[in-house]
Amino acid sequence: MNIENIKKQFPIFNNKVHNNDLVYLDSANSSQKPQVVVDRIYDFYTKEFSNVGRSVHYLAVAATNLYEETRSLVQKYINAKDPNEIVFTKGATEAINLVANTFGQKFLKEGDEIILTELEHHSNYVPWHYLRRSKGVQIKFAEINSDGEISLESIQKLISPKTKMIAITHLSNVTGAILPIKEITRLAHSKNIPILIDGCQGAPHLRIDMQEIGCDFYAISCHKMYGPTGLGILYAKKKWLEALPPYQGGGGMISEVKKDGITFGDLPNKYEAGTMATAQVIAFAESIKFLNQIGIKNIEKHENELTKYGEEVLRKNNSVTLVGNPKNKGSVLSFTLDGIHAHDIATILDEDGVAIRAGHHCCQILHDKLGLAATARASLGIYNTREDIDKLNESINKCKKIFNK
Amino acid sequence: MDLKELYQEIILDHGKNPRNLRKTENFNKDAKGHNPLCGDKVHVYLKLDEDKKVQDISFEGQGCAISMASASIMTDLVKGKEEHEVKEIVQDFLEMIKKKDKLNNKILEENEKTKLMCLSGVKKYPMRVKCATLSWHTLTSAIDNTQEEINSENID
Ligand SMILES: Cc1ncc(COP(=O)(O)O)c(C=O)c1O
């Protein structure tokens, strides 16, 4: 696999940042977009645009078919049983809110318990927190170990007869820890507890197979998967989508509307109220094709090697401390630098065209636990190379020089 | 080069060894500030005497070099000033950081103004302006006794 050729497919790298080549190390935040995805959006708007699922004219039918084609592609990509188990949302955030809201409405009552982990992104905590307020449910956090991992036992310990949902990340966007989601799913199901996986960081980097994992819900963020912004995916087992109430009300999701009552439409329309992010959905088909063309096995292999290389290089740099040390680690390298705040690091690196993220990465619970106000994070994508890691390290050394460290 | 302007020696010095990083005993005014985007926190303590003069000012908190240096320089400069003078300096500083080329107040000495102008390097880094202004907004809140935590996302 030739990474330089893959990188060439991303037009962003034709631009300079502060007169330097761009070293993009912020893919956990959002990935860059290949030309085919950008072109697809342009082509759709210039040649094929119509709203979907409403009109019977030529353009509407064609657009509807394209829209549904993406659904089928996604279904195959994640090996869901049924295309109707794929719901488009505005992002992973909305996907999780959808589940928390509808599941909470129908199945939760005061005193019920939800298990999360200390690794969760605010997107997989705040929606459940609402239920704490509206329903009086309790939230328990499975604790990380000293390597920043979540073990099966840490979750097992918290399960009680009152546990009604387990919602956990697939791959931590801070420590990079990959959770044993298959085992946790087996555990949950052995106690009849449904499980939601926040797959924002899992889906772009790892092979995911819904039937093999067996989870009830899996949330995906398309903009982190070389796809457009404004789009996410909720995978949910059909039995849940049938059992849960609709989330938002509006056009497209109804069956019959009378003055004295409304019946709701069938799947998948039930959860796709209003005009959806049509162009984004249609362009996302190109992201899936792009991923398929490279092959997720190759992506995993490349990113794994690069993550290991990154760990090695940063460990050798004696002022750098990596955040977490999980054995099973995905493409995230969070770190601190002795005596230099993450924001100063990010500003100095930026001057060299090295784009990283600094802050708590929407994981304040984790940062509090680690006793860190902020960390710097370099996260990888398919276009990154060893040279990028070397440039990162060089710029870190420049920080040290500026701060006389 | 812009980076050198941002991280001037004086900023690095105050960032590394912040002055007045402690809690004033018997403070009579205080306020907290918080930047939810980066997690920076600051708590400013003031002790005003009967004539409303700043007898002591201090701060606690953690943050980047810019925010620590800004709080450090701020506390150094407003000590001994009268409350209305402090407000004027804060106003002048905030206007300078946002748009003006220089400080216009007649309260600070020239060398003090030069010191404060070292922070003007952030103007080229819009994302970092809040790092420099958080402690100043928090000081205003302490003086006005608003009892409200300053959230850098809700100020401009
Ligand atoms: C682990 C995790 N969960 C949830 C989200 C939110 O995803 P989205 O931007 O699609 O709403 C993110 C992205 O920032 C994330 O990294």
Coordinates of C-alpha atoms and ligand atoms in Angstrom, one line a residue:
Chain A
M1 CA 0.0 0.0 0.0
N2 CA 1.4 3.3 -1.0
I3 CA 0.5 6.0 1.5
E4 CA 1.8 8.8 -0.7
N5 CA -0.7 7.8 -3.4
I6 CA -3.5 7.7 -0.9
K7 CA -2.5 11.1 0.4
K8 CA -2.6 12.5 -3.1
Q9 CA -6.3 11.8 -3.1
F10 CA -6.8 14.4 -0.4
P11 CA -6.8 17.9 -1.9
I12 CA -6.2 19.6 1.5
F13 CA -2.6 18.5 1.3
N14 CA -2.0 20.8 -1.7
N15 CA -2.3 23.7 0.7
K16 CA 0.4 25.2 2.8
V17 CA -0.1 26.1 6.5
H18 CA 2.1 29.1 7.6
N19 CA 4.2 28.2 4.5
N20 CA 4.7 24.7 5.6
D21 CA 3.4 21.4 4.4
L22 CA 0.4 20.4 6.4
V23 CA 1.0 17.6 9.0
Y24 CA -2.5 16.8 9.9
L25 CA -2.7 15.0 13.2
D26 CA -6.3 15.8 14.2
S27 CA -8.2 13.0 12.6
A28 CA -9.8 11.9 15.8
N29 CA -11.5 15.3 15.8
S30 CA -12.4 15.1 12.1
S31 CA -10.7 13.5 9.2
Q32 CA -9.9 15.1 5.9
K33 CA -11.9 14.4 2.8
P34 CA -10.8 12.6 -0.3
Q35 CA -11.4 14.3 -3.7
V36 CA -14.1 11.7 -4.6
V37 CA -16.2 12.8 -1.6
V38 CA -15.8 16.5 -2.4
D39 CA -16.6 15.9 -6.1
R40 CA -19.7 13.8 -5.2
I41 CA -21.2 16.7 -3.3
Y42 CA -20.5 19.1 -6.1
D43 CA -21.9 16.7 -8.8
F44 CA -25.0 15.9 -6.8
Y45 CA -25.8 19.6 -6.4
T46 CA -24.9 20.6 -9.9
K47 CA -26.5 17.7 -11.8
E48 CA -28.7 15.5 -9.7
F49 CA -30.2 17.5 -6.9
S50 CA -33.6 16.8 -5.5
N51 CA -35.1 16.1 -2.2
V52 CA -35.6 12.4 -1.5
G53 CA -38.6 10.3 -0.7
R54 CA -41.2 12.8 -1.5
S55 CA -41.8 13.5 -5.2
V56 CA -42.2 11.2 -8.1
H57 CA -40.3 13.1 -10.7
Y58 CA -37.2 11.8 -12.3
L59 CA -34.7 13.7 -10.1
A60 CA -36.5 12.7 -6.9
V61 CA -36.6 9.1 -7.8
A62 CA -32.9 9.1 -8.7
A63 CA -31.9 10.9 -5.5
T64 CA -34.0 8.6 -3.4
N65 CA -32.3 5.6 -5.0
L66 CA -28.8 7.1 -4.3
Y67 CA -29.8 7.8 -0.7
E68 CA -30.9 4.3 -0.1
E69 CA -27.8 3.0 -1.9
T70 CA -25.7 4.6 0.8
R71 CA -27.8 2.9 3.4
S72 CA -27.1 -0.5 1.8
L73 CA -23.4 0.2 1.5
V74 CA -23.2 1.1 5.1
Q75 CA -25.2 -2.0 6.0
K76 CA -22.7 -4.1 4.2
Y77 CA -19.7 -2.2 5.5
I78 CA -20.7 -2.8 9.1
N79 CA -22.4 -6.2 8.4
A80 CA -25.7 -5.3 9.8
K81 CA -28.5 -7.8 9.2
D82 CA -30.9 -5.4 7.6
P83 CA -30.6 -2.0 5.8
N84 CA -33.4 -0.8 8.0
E85 CA -31.1 -1.0 11.0
I86 CA -29.2 1.9 9.6
V87 CA -30.6 5.3 10.7
F88 CA -29.0 8.6 9.4
T89 CA -28.6 11.3 12.0
K90 CA -26.8 14.6 12.1
G91 CA -23.8 13.1 13.9
A92 CA -22.9 10.5 16.5
T93 CA -24.1 13.0 19.1
E94 CA -27.6 12.9 17.7
A95 CA -27.4 9.1 17.4
I96 CA -26.7 8.7 21.1
N97 CA -29.3 11.4 22.0
L98 CA -31.8 9.5 20.0
V99 CA -31.2 6.3 21.9
A100 CA -31.0 7.9 25.3
N101 CA -34.1 9.9 24.7
T102 CA -36.4 7.2 23.3
F103 CA -35.1 4.4 25.4
G104 CA -35.3 6.6 28.5
Q105 CA -38.9 7.6 27.7
K106 CA -40.1 4.1 27.2
F107 CA -38.0 1.9 29.5
L108 CA -36.5 3.8 32.4
K109 CA -37.8 4.8 35.7
E110 CA -36.4 6.3 38.9
G111 CA -33.6 4.3 40.5
D112 CA -32.7 2.5 37.3
E113 CA -29.0 2.4 36.6
I114 CA -26.9 3.2 33.5
I115 CA -23.2 2.1 33.3
L116 CA -20.8 4.4 31.4
T117 CA -17.0 4.5 31.7
E118 CA -14.6 7.2 32.7
L119 CA -13.3 7.3 29.1
E120 CA -16.6 8.6 27.6
H121 CA -16.8 11.6 25.4
H122 CA -19.3 14.2 26.6
S123 CA -21.5 13.0 23.8
N124 CA -21.9 9.7 25.6
Y125 CA -22.5 11.2 29.0
V126 CA -24.6 14.4 28.7
P127 CA -27.5 12.6 26.9
W128 CA -27.7 10.1 29.8
H129 CA -27.3 12.9 32.3
Y130 CA -30.6 14.3 31.1
L131 CA -32.2 11.1 32.2
R132 CA -30.7 11.5 35.6
R133 CA -32.6 14.8 35.8
S134 CA -35.8 13.9 34.0
K135 CA -36.2 10.3 35.2
G136 CA -34.1 10.1 38.3
V137 CA -31.9 7.4 36.9
Q138 CA -28.4 6.8 38.4
I139 CA -25.2 6.8 36.4
K140 CA -22.2 4.7 37.3
F141 CA -18.8 5.1 35.8
A142 CA -16.6 2.1 35.3
E143 CA -13.1 3.1 36.3
I144 CA -10.0 3.0 34.2
N145 CA -6.9 1.1 35.4
S146 CA -3.5 2.8 35.5
D147 CA -2.9 2.2 31.8
G148 CA -6.1 4.0 30.9
E149 CA -7.9 0.8 29.9
I150 CA -11.4 -0.4 30.8
S151 CA -11.5 -4.1 31.8
L152 CA -14.4 -6.4 31.6
E153 CA -14.3 -6.7 35.4
S154 CA -14.6 -2.9 35.9
I155 CA -17.9 -3.1 34.2
Q156 CA -19.0 -6.4 35.8
K157 CA -18.5 -5.0 39.2
L158 CA -21.1 -2.3 38.6
I159 CA -23.8 -4.5 37.2
S160 CA -26.8 -4.8 39.5
P161 CA -30.4 -5.9 38.9
K162 CA -31.2 -2.2 38.4
T163 CA -28.8 -1.9 35.4
K164 CA -30.8 -1.0 32.4
M165 CA -28.2 0.1 29.9
I166 CA -24.5 0.0 29.3
A167 CA -23.1 2.7 27.1
I168 CA -19.3 2.6 26.3
T169 CA -16.8 3.8 23.8
H170 CA -15.2 1.4 21.3
L171 CA -11.9 3.3 21.2
S172 CA -11.0 6.1 23.6
N173 CA -10.4 9.4 21.9
V174 CA -7.8 10.2 24.6
T175 CA -5.9 7.1 25.6
G176 CA -6.6 5.2 22.5
A177 CA -7.7 2.2 24.5
I178 CA -9.7 -0.3 22.5
L179 CA -12.3 -1.8 24.7
P180 CA -13.2 -5.5 24.7
I181 CA -16.6 -4.7 23.3
K182 CA -17.5 -8.2 22.2
E183 CA -16.9 -9.6 25.7
I184 CA -18.7 -6.7 27.3
T185 CA -21.6 -7.2 25.0
R186 CA -21.7 -10.9 25.9
L187 CA -21.6 -9.9 29.6
A188 CA -24.4 -7.4 29.2
H189 CA -26.6 -9.8 27.3
S190 CA -26.1 -12.5 29.8
K191 CA -27.8 -10.2 32.2
N192 CA -30.4 -9.0 29.7
I193 CA -28.9 -5.5 29.5
P194 CA -28.8 -3.7 26.2
I195 CA -25.5 -2.1 25.2
L196 CA -24.7 1.0 23.2
I197 CA -21.2 1.4 21.7
D198 CA -19.9 4.9 20.8
G199 CA -18.1 3.9 17.7
C200 CA -16.9 7.3 16.7
Q201 CA -13.3 6.3 17.0
G202 CA -13.8 2.7 16.2
A203 CA -15.5 2.9 12.9
P204 CA -12.8 4.8 11.0
H205 CA -9.9 2.6 12.1
L206 CA -11.1 -0.9 12.9
R207 CA -13.1 -3.6 11.2
I208 CA -16.6 -3.6 12.6
D209 CA -19.1 -6.3 12.3
M210 CA -22.4 -5.7 14.0
Q211 CA -23.5 -9.3 13.9
E212 CA -20.2 -10.4 15.3
I213 CA -20.1 -7.8 18.0
G214 CA -23.8 -8.3 18.7
C215 CA -24.3 -4.9 20.3
D216 CA -27.8 -3.3 20.4
F217 CA -26.7 0.1 19.3
Y218 CA -23.6 1.5 17.6
A219 CA -23.1 5.2 16.9
I220 CA -20.9 6.4 14.0
S221 CA -19.6 9.8 13.1
C222 CA -19.3 10.1 9.3
H223 CA -17.0 13.1 9.3
K224 CA -14.4 11.1 11.1
M225 CA -14.6 8.4 8.4
Y226 CA -13.5 10.5 5.5
G227 CA -17.0 11.6 5.0
P228 CA -19.0 14.9 5.1
T229 CA -19.9 16.8 8.2
G230 CA -23.5 17.0 9.4
L231 CA -23.9 13.2 9.1
G232 CA -23.8 10.4 11.6
I233 CA -25.2 6.9 11.7
L234 CA -27.1 5.0 14.3
Y235 CA -27.0 1.3 13.9
A236 CA -29.7 -0.3 16.0
K237 CA -31.1 -3.8 16.1
K238 CA -34.4 -3.9 14.3
K239 CA -36.2 -5.1 17.4
W240 CA -35.2 -1.8 19.2
L241 CA -36.1 0.5 16.3
E242 CA -39.5 -1.2 16.3
A243 CA -40.0 -1.1 20.0
L244 CA -38.8 2.4 20.7
P245 CA -40.9 5.5 20.1
P246 CA -40.0 8.0 17.4
Y247 CA -37.4 10.6 18.3
Q248 CA -38.3 13.8 16.4
G249 CA -41.7 14.4 14.7
G250 CA -42.2 15.9 11.3
G251 CA -42.5 15.1 7.6
G252 CA -41.4 11.8 6.2
M253 CA -41.7 9.9 9.4
I254 CA -45.4 9.6 9.5
S255 CA -47.9 7.1 8.1
E256 CA -51.2 8.9 8.6
V257 CA -51.9 12.3 10.1
K258 CA -55.4 13.2 11.2
K259 CA -56.7 16.0 13.4
D260 CA -57.3 13.5 16.2
G261 CA -54.3 11.2 15.8
I262 CA -51.1 10.3 14.0
T263 CA -49.6 7.0 13.0
F264 CA -45.9 6.7 12.4
G265 CA -44.1 5.4 9.3
D266 CA -42.1 2.2 9.0
L267 CA -38.4 1.8 9.3
P268 CA -36.2 3.5 8.5
N269 CA -38.4 6.6 8.0
K270 CA -39.7 6.5 11.5
Y271 CA -36.4 8.0 12.7
E272 CA -35.6 10.3 9.8
A273 CA -38.0 13.2 10.3
G274 CA -37.7 16.2 8.0
T275 CA -35.4 16.8 5.1
M276 CA -32.2 14.9 5.8
A277 CA -28.6 15.7 5.0
T278 CA -29.2 14.4 1.5
A279 CA -26.0 15.5 -0.3
Q280 CA -23.9 14.2 2.7
V281 CA -25.6 10.8 2.7
I282 CA -25.1 10.4 -1.0
A283 CA -21.5 11.6 -0.8
F284 CA -20.8 9.2 2.1
A285 CA -21.2 6.3 -0.3
E286 CA -17.9 7.5 -1.8
S287 CA -16.2 7.4 1.7
I288 CA -17.3 3.8 2.1
K289 CA -16.1 2.9 -1.4
F290 CA -12.8 4.7 -0.6
L291 CA -12.4 2.7 2.6
N292 CA -13.3 -0.5 0.8
Q293 CA -10.8 0.2 -1.9
I294 CA -7.9 0.4 0.5
G295 CA -9.4 -2.3 2.7
I296 CA -9.9 -2.0 6.4
K297 CA -7.3 -4.7 7.1
N298 CA -4.7 -2.5 5.4
I299 CA -5.9 0.6 7.2
E300 CA -5.6 -1.2 10.6
K301 CA -2.1 -2.5 9.7
H302 CA -0.8 0.9 8.6
E303 CA -2.3 2.8 11.5
N304 CA -1.1 0.2 14.0
E305 CA 2.4 0.4 12.8
L306 CA 2.3 4.2 12.8
T307 CA 0.8 4.3 16.3
K308 CA 3.6 2.0 17.5
Y309 CA 6.2 4.2 15.8
G310 CA 4.7 7.3 17.4
E311 CA 4.8 5.7 20.8
E312 CA 8.4 4.7 20.3
V313 CA 9.5 8.2 19.1
L314 CA 7.6 10.1 21.8
R315 CA 8.8 7.7 24.6
K316 CA 12.4 8.4 23.5
N317 CA 11.7 12.1 23.9
N318 CA 12.4 12.5 27.6
S319 CA 10.1 15.5 28.3
V320 CA 7.1 13.8 26.8
T321 CA 4.7 11.7 28.9
L322 CA 2.1 9.6 27.0
V323 CA -1.4 9.6 28.4
G324 CA -2.3 6.0 29.1
N325 CA -0.5 2.9 28.1
P326 CA -3.2 0.5 26.8
K327 CA -2.0 -2.8 25.4
N328 CA -4.7 -2.7 22.7
K329 CA -4.4 0.9 21.3
G330 CA -5.8 2.7 18.4
S331 CA -4.6 5.7 16.5
V332 CA -4.4 8.2 19.3
L333 CA -1.3 9.7 20.9
S334 CA -2.2 12.0 23.8
F335 CA 0.7 13.4 25.7
T336 CA 1.9 16.1 28.1
L337 CA 5.2 18.0 28.0
D338 CA 6.9 18.8 31.3
G339 CA 6.1 22.3 32.3
I340 CA 4.5 23.3 29.0
H341 CA 0.7 23.7 28.7
A342 CA -1.0 21.8 25.9
H343 CA -2.3 25.1 24.4
D344 CA 1.1 26.5 24.1
I345 CA 2.3 23.3 22.5
A346 CA -0.6 23.4 20.0
T347 CA 0.1 27.0 19.0
I348 CA 3.9 26.4 18.6
L349 CA 3.3 23.2 16.6
D350 CA 0.8 25.0 14.4
E351 CA 3.4 27.5 13.3
D352 CA 5.2 24.5 11.7
G353 CA 2.0 23.3 10.0
V354 CA 1.6 20.5 12.6
A355 CA -2.1 20.4 13.5
I356 CA -2.9 18.7 16.8
R357 CA -5.6 19.2 19.4
A358 CA -5.1 20.6 22.9
G359 CA -7.6 20.6 25.7
H360 CA -9.7 18.0 27.4
H361 CA -11.0 16.6 24.1
C362 CA -14.6 16.6 25.5
C363 CA -13.5 14.1 28.2
Q364 CA -13.5 16.1 31.3
I365 CA -14.3 13.1 33.6
L366 CA -11.1 11.4 32.3
H367 CA -8.9 14.5 32.7
D368 CA -10.1 15.1 36.2
K369 CA -9.4 11.5 37.0
L370 CA -5.9 11.8 35.6
G371 CA -5.4 15.1 37.4
L372 CA -4.7 16.9 34.1
A373 CA -6.4 20.1 33.0
A374 CA -5.4 19.6 29.4
T375 CA -3.5 17.3 27.2
A376 CA -2.1 17.5 23.7
R377 CA -3.3 14.9 21.2
A378 CA -1.9 13.8 17.9
S379 CA -4.3 11.4 16.2
L380 CA -3.7 9.5 13.0
G381 CA -5.5 8.8 9.8
I382 CA -4.8 6.8 6.7
Y383 CA -2.8 9.6 5.1
N384 CA -0.3 9.9 7.9
T385 CA 3.3 8.7 7.5
R386 CA 6.4 8.2 9.7
E387 CA 7.6 11.6 8.5
D388 CA 4.6 13.2 10.1
I389 CA 5.6 11.6 13.4
D390 CA 9.1 12.8 12.9
K391 CA 7.9 16.4 12.2
L392 CA 5.7 16.2 15.3
N393 CA 8.7 15.3 17.4
E394 CA 10.8 18.0 15.8
S395 CA 8.2 20.6 16.6
I396 CA 7.9 19.3 20.2
N397 CA 11.6 19.9 20.5
K398 CA 11.1 23.4 19.3
C399 CA 8.6 24.0 22.1
K400 CA 11.1 22.8 24.6
K401 CA 13.6 25.2 23.1
I402 CA 11.3 28.2 23.3
F403 CA 10.5 27.3 26.9
N404 CA 14.1 26.6 27.7
K405 CA 13.3 23.1 28.8
Chain B
M1 CA 8.3 36.1 13.7
D2 CA 4.9 35.9 15.4
L3 CA 5.8 33.1 17.8
K4 CA 8.6 35.2 19.2
E5 CA 6.2 38.1 19.7
L6 CA 3.8 35.8 21.5
Y7 CA 6.3 34.0 23.7
Q8 CA 8.4 37.0 24.7
E9 CA 11.0 36.5 27.5
I10 CA 8.8 38.3 30.0
I11 CA 5.7 36.1 29.2
L12 CA 7.8 33.0 29.6
D13 CA 9.2 34.3 32.9
H14 CA 5.8 35.2 34.3
G15 CA 4.3 32.0 32.9
K16 CA 6.9 29.9 34.6
N17 CA 7.1 31.9 37.9
P18 CA 3.8 33.6 38.2
R19 CA 3.7 36.4 40.8
N20 CA 1.0 36.5 43.4
L21 CA 0.0 32.9 42.7
R22 CA -1.5 32.3 46.1
K23 CA -4.6 33.1 48.1
T24 CA -4.8 36.5 49.9
E25 CA -5.6 36.2 53.6
N26 CA -8.7 38.1 54.6
F27 CA -9.6 38.9 51.1
N28 CA -12.9 40.8 50.8
K29 CA -13.6 40.3 47.2
D30 CA -13.1 37.3 44.9
A31 CA -14.4 35.7 41.7
K32 CA -13.8 32.6 39.6
G33 CA -13.3 32.2 35.9
H34 CA -13.3 29.2 33.7
N35 CA -12.6 28.5 30.0
P36 CA -14.7 25.4 29.2
L37 CA -12.9 24.9 25.9
C38 CA -9.5 24.3 27.4
G39 CA -10.3 23.7 31.0
D40 CA -8.3 26.7 32.2
K41 CA -9.4 28.0 35.6
V42 CA -8.6 31.0 37.6
H43 CA -9.7 32.4 41.0
V44 CA -8.9 36.0 41.8
Y45 CA -8.8 37.3 45.4
L46 CA -8.8 41.0 46.3
K47 CA -8.2 42.8 49.5
L48 CA -9.4 46.4 49.4
D49 CA -8.7 48.8 52.2
E50 CA -11.1 51.4 53.6
D51 CA -10.2 53.8 50.8
K52 CA -11.0 51.1 48.2
K53 CA -7.3 50.8 47.4
V54 CA -6.0 47.4 46.4
Q55 CA -4.0 46.3 49.4
D56 CA -3.4 42.9 48.0
I57 CA -4.4 40.9 45.0
S58 CA -3.6 37.2 44.2
F59 CA -4.8 34.4 42.1
E60 CA -5.0 30.6 42.0
G61 CA -5.4 28.5 39.0
Q62 CA -3.8 26.7 36.2
G63 CA -3.5 27.4 32.5
C64 CA -1.2 28.0 29.6
A65 CA 1.8 30.3 29.7
I66 CA -0.3 33.1 28.2
S67 CA -3.1 32.9 30.8
M68 CA -0.7 32.5 33.7
A69 CA 1.5 35.4 32.5
S70 CA -1.5 37.6 32.0
A71 CA -2.8 37.0 35.5
S72 CA 0.6 37.4 36.9
I73 CA 1.3 40.7 35.2
M74 CA -2.2 41.9 36.0
T75 CA -1.9 41.3 39.7
D76 CA 1.5 43.0 39.7
L77 CA 0.2 46.1 38.0
V78 CA -3.0 46.8 39.9
K79 CA -1.6 46.4 43.3
G80 CA -1.8 49.7 45.2
K81 CA -4.3 51.2 42.7
E82 CA -7.7 52.5 43.6
E83 CA -10.7 50.5 42.6
H84 CA -11.9 52.9 39.9
E85 CA -8.3 53.0 38.6
V86 CA -8.3 49.2 38.4
K87 CA -11.5 49.3 36.4
E88 CA -10.0 51.8 34.0
I89 CA -6.9 49.7 33.5
V90 CA -8.9 46.6 32.9
Q91 CA -11.0 48.4 30.3
D92 CA -8.0 49.8 28.6
F93 CA -6.3 46.4 28.5
L94 CA -9.3 44.6 27.1
E95 CA -9.7 47.3 24.4
M96 CA -6.1 47.1 23.5
I97 CA -6.1 43.3 23.2
K98 CA -9.1 43.4 20.9
K99 CA -8.5 46.4 18.7
K100 CA -6.3 49.3 19.8
D101 CA -2.6 49.6 19.1
K102 CA -1.7 51.0 22.5
L103 CA -2.8 51.6 26.0
N104 CA -4.4 55.0 26.7
N105 CA -4.8 55.0 30.5
K106 CA -2.9 57.7 32.5
I107 CA -2.6 55.5 35.5
L108 CA 0.2 53.1 34.6
E109 CA 3.8 54.3 34.2
E110 CA 5.4 53.9 30.8
N111 CA 7.5 50.9 31.9
E112 CA 4.4 49.2 33.3
K113 CA 2.6 49.8 30.0
T114 CA 5.5 48.3 28.1
K115 CA 5.3 45.2 30.3
L116 CA 1.5 44.9 29.6
M117 CA 2.0 45.4 25.9
C118 CA 4.1 42.2 25.8
L119 CA 0.7 40.5 25.9
S120 CA -0.4 42.1 22.7
G121 CA 1.3 39.3 20.7
V122 CA -1.9 37.2 21.2
K123 CA -3.8 39.5 18.8
K124 CA -2.4 37.4 15.9
Y125 CA -3.8 34.3 17.6
P126 CA -7.5 34.8 17.9
M127 CA -8.0 31.4 19.5
R128 CA -5.7 32.5 22.3
V129 CA -7.1 35.9 23.1
K130 CA -9.4 34.3 25.7
C131 CA -6.3 32.9 27.5
A132 CA -5.1 36.4 28.0
T133 CA -8.4 38.0 29.0
L134 CA -9.9 35.4 31.3
S135 CA -8.2 36.7 34.5
W136 CA -9.0 40.3 33.6
H137 CA -12.7 39.6 33.2
T138 CA -12.6 37.6 36.5
L139 CA -11.0 40.6 38.2
T140 CA -13.9 42.8 37.0
S141 CA -16.3 40.3 38.3
A142 CA -14.6 40.3 41.7
I143 CA -14.7 44.1 41.9
D144 CA -18.4 44.2 40.9
N145 CA -19.1 41.4 43.3
T146 CA -21.3 39.7 40.7
Q147 CA -20.8 36.3 42.4
E148 CA -21.0 34.9 38.9
E149 CA -18.4 32.5 37.6
I150 CA -16.9 34.0 34.4
N151 CA -17.2 31.7 31.5
S152 CA -14.9 32.7 28.7
E153 CA -17.4 31.4 26.2
N154 CA -19.9 34.0 27.2
I155 CA -17.7 37.0 26.9
D156 CA -16.1 38.5 23.9
Ligands
LIG1 C1 -15.6 9.3 21.1 C2 -16.5 10.3 20.5 N1 -17.8 10.3 20.7 C3 -18.7 11.2 20.2 C4 -18.2 12.2 19.3 C5 -19.2 13.2 18.7 O1 -19.4 12.8 17.4 P1 -20.1 13.8 16.3 O2 -19.2 14.9 16.0 O3 -20.4 13.0 15.1 O4 -21.4 14.3 17.0 C6 -16.8 12.3 19.1 C7 -16.3 13.3 18.2 O5 -15.8 14.4 18.7 C8 -16.0 11.3 19.7 O6 -14.6 11.4 19.5

